[in-house]
Short mmCIF file of C-alpha atoms in Angstrom, two decimals:
data_model
loop_
_atom_site.label_atom_id
_atom_site.label_comp_id
_atom_site.label_asym_id
_atom_site.label_seq_id
_atom_site.Cartn_x
_atom_site.Cartn_y
_atom_site.Cartn_z
CA MET A 121 -127.70 18.63 79.75
CA LYS A 122 -124.47 18.20 77.81
CA GLN A 123 -121.41 19.95 79.23
CA ILE A 124 -118.31 20.49 77.12
CA PHE A 125 -114.83 20.42 78.63
CA GLY A 126 -111.47 21.55 77.31
CA GLN A 127 -108.35 20.73 79.25
CA ILE A 128 -104.72 21.59 78.71
CA GLY A 129 -101.56 20.08 80.09
CA ARG A 130 -97.82 19.96 79.53
CA LEU A 131 -95.80 16.76 79.22
CA ARG A 132 -92.30 16.11 80.41
CA ARG A 133 -90.21 16.07 77.25
CA GLU A 134 -88.77 12.65 78.07
CA CYS A 135 -92.32 11.23 78.31
CA ILE A 136 -93.86 12.52 75.06
CA GLU A 137 -93.18 9.32 73.10
CA GLU A 138 -94.53 7.10 75.89
CA TYR A 139 -97.65 9.23 76.35
CA CYS A 140 -98.38 9.09 72.61
CA ARG A 141 -97.85 5.32 72.51
CA LEU A 142 -100.20 4.82 75.46
CA HIS A 143 -102.95 6.78 73.70
CA GLU A 144 -102.38 5.79 70.09
CA THR A 145 -102.01 2.03 70.55
CA ASP A 146 -101.93 0.70 74.11
CA VAL A 147 -105.32 2.06 75.23
CA HIS A 148 -106.97 -0.08 72.54
CA THR A 149 -105.58 -3.35 73.94
CA ALA A 150 -107.40 -5.79 76.21
CA ARG A 151 -105.29 -4.67 79.18
CA TRP A 152 -106.84 -1.19 79.12
CA ALA A 153 -110.39 -2.05 77.99
CA GLY A 154 -111.67 -1.24 81.46
CA VAL A 155 -110.47 2.35 81.15
CA LEU A 156 -112.55 2.98 78.04
CA GLU A 157 -115.53 1.20 79.60
CA THR A 158 -115.29 3.44 82.67
CA ILE A 159 -115.06 6.58 80.56
CA HIS A 160 -118.25 5.51 78.81
CA ALA A 161 -120.00 4.49 82.05
CA CYS A 162 -119.17 7.90 83.54
CA HIS A 163 -121.08 9.63 80.72
CA ILE A 164 -118.11 10.94 78.78
CA GLN A 165 -118.33 10.91 75.01
CA ASN A 166 -116.54 12.46 72.03
CA TYR A 167 -113.29 12.40 74.01
CA SER A 168 -110.25 13.51 72.03
CA ILE A 169 -106.69 14.38 72.98
CA PHE A 170 -104.47 16.49 70.75
CA ILE A 171 -100.74 17.10 71.04
CA GLU A 172 -98.39 19.79 69.77
CA ASP A 173 -94.82 19.49 70.96
CA ASP A 174 -95.15 19.03 74.75
CA VAL A 175 -98.64 20.57 75.07
CA VAL A 176 -101.71 18.32 75.16
CA PHE A 177 -105.28 19.47 74.78
CA GLY A 178 -108.24 17.29 75.74
CA TYR A 179 -111.85 17.74 74.67
CA PHE A 180 -114.85 15.76 75.88
CA GLU A 181 -118.59 16.02 76.30
CA TYR A 182 -120.23 15.06 79.58
CA THR A 183 -123.85 13.89 79.30
CA GLY A 184 -124.57 12.72 82.84
CA GLU A 185 -126.47 14.34 85.69
CA ASP A 186 -123.77 14.50 88.40
CA TYR A 187 -120.28 15.29 87.11
CA GLU A 188 -118.62 15.23 90.53
CA ALA A 189 -120.08 11.81 91.38
CA ASP A 190 -119.10 10.38 88.00
CA MET A 191 -115.54 11.71 88.34
CA ALA A 192 -115.33 10.21 91.84
CA ARG A 193 -116.57 6.90 90.41
CA MET A 194 -113.90 7.07 87.71
CA ALA A 195 -111.19 7.83 90.28
CA GLU A 196 -112.21 4.73 92.28
CA ASP A 197 -111.99 2.40 89.27
CA PRO A 198 -108.94 0.07 89.57
CA ALA A 199 -108.27 -0.02 85.80
CA THR A 200 -108.35 3.77 85.63
CA GLN A 201 -106.07 4.06 88.65
CA ASP A 202 -103.62 1.72 86.92
CA TRP A 203 -103.85 3.78 83.70
CA TRP A 204 -103.23 6.99 85.62
CA SER A 205 -100.16 5.43 87.26
CA HIS A 206 -98.68 5.36 83.74
CA THR A 207 -100.04 8.62 82.32
CA ARG A 208 -99.99 11.13 85.17
CA PRO A 209 -96.21 10.91 85.78
CA CYS A 210 -95.79 12.05 82.16
CA PHE A 211 -97.05 15.52 83.11
CA THR A 212 -95.34 18.54 84.50
CA ARG A 213 -96.97 21.77 85.62
CA TYR A 214 -98.52 23.63 82.70
CA SER A 215 -97.62 26.97 84.23
CA ALA A 216 -96.26 28.33 87.46
CA ASP A 217 -99.83 29.08 88.55
CA SER A 218 -100.98 25.48 88.13
CA LYS A 219 -101.97 23.83 91.37
CA GLU A 220 -101.51 20.30 90.06
CA PRO A 221 -99.27 18.74 87.39
CA PHE A 222 -102.07 17.25 85.32
CA TYR A 223 -104.70 18.68 83.03
CA SER A 224 -106.07 22.12 83.85
CA ASP A 225 -109.68 22.85 82.93
CA MET A 226 -110.14 25.65 80.43
CA ARG A 227 -112.98 28.16 80.24
CA GLN A 228 -115.08 27.87 77.08
CA ILE A 229 -115.57 31.23 75.37
CA PHE A 230 -117.04 30.21 71.99
CA ARG A 231 -119.10 27.40 70.53
CA PHE A 232 -120.70 26.96 67.13
CA GLU A 233 -122.82 23.95 66.19
#
């Protein structure tokens, strides 16, 4: 069964340019090929990230059977860990209520296909 995820996060202002560069150009280089392969292997498709000022919104569809196991597999991947060492420091807390300074999952309230 396909699950749809929306995530929101806030970037540190001094990191916006770097975060955009990483996603617009660097991720498509040989150095980061393993990241995209892992995303695919973990049953994520139609993954998009949008930005407006310092706010980023991510959308993806999960088509696997065990989301938690696939996310654990992704977190164990060395290429992904390396990628996160560059991207995660770009984030700050989205709001005072955020428990972690990375993407926060959003609740889907509407869908039209």
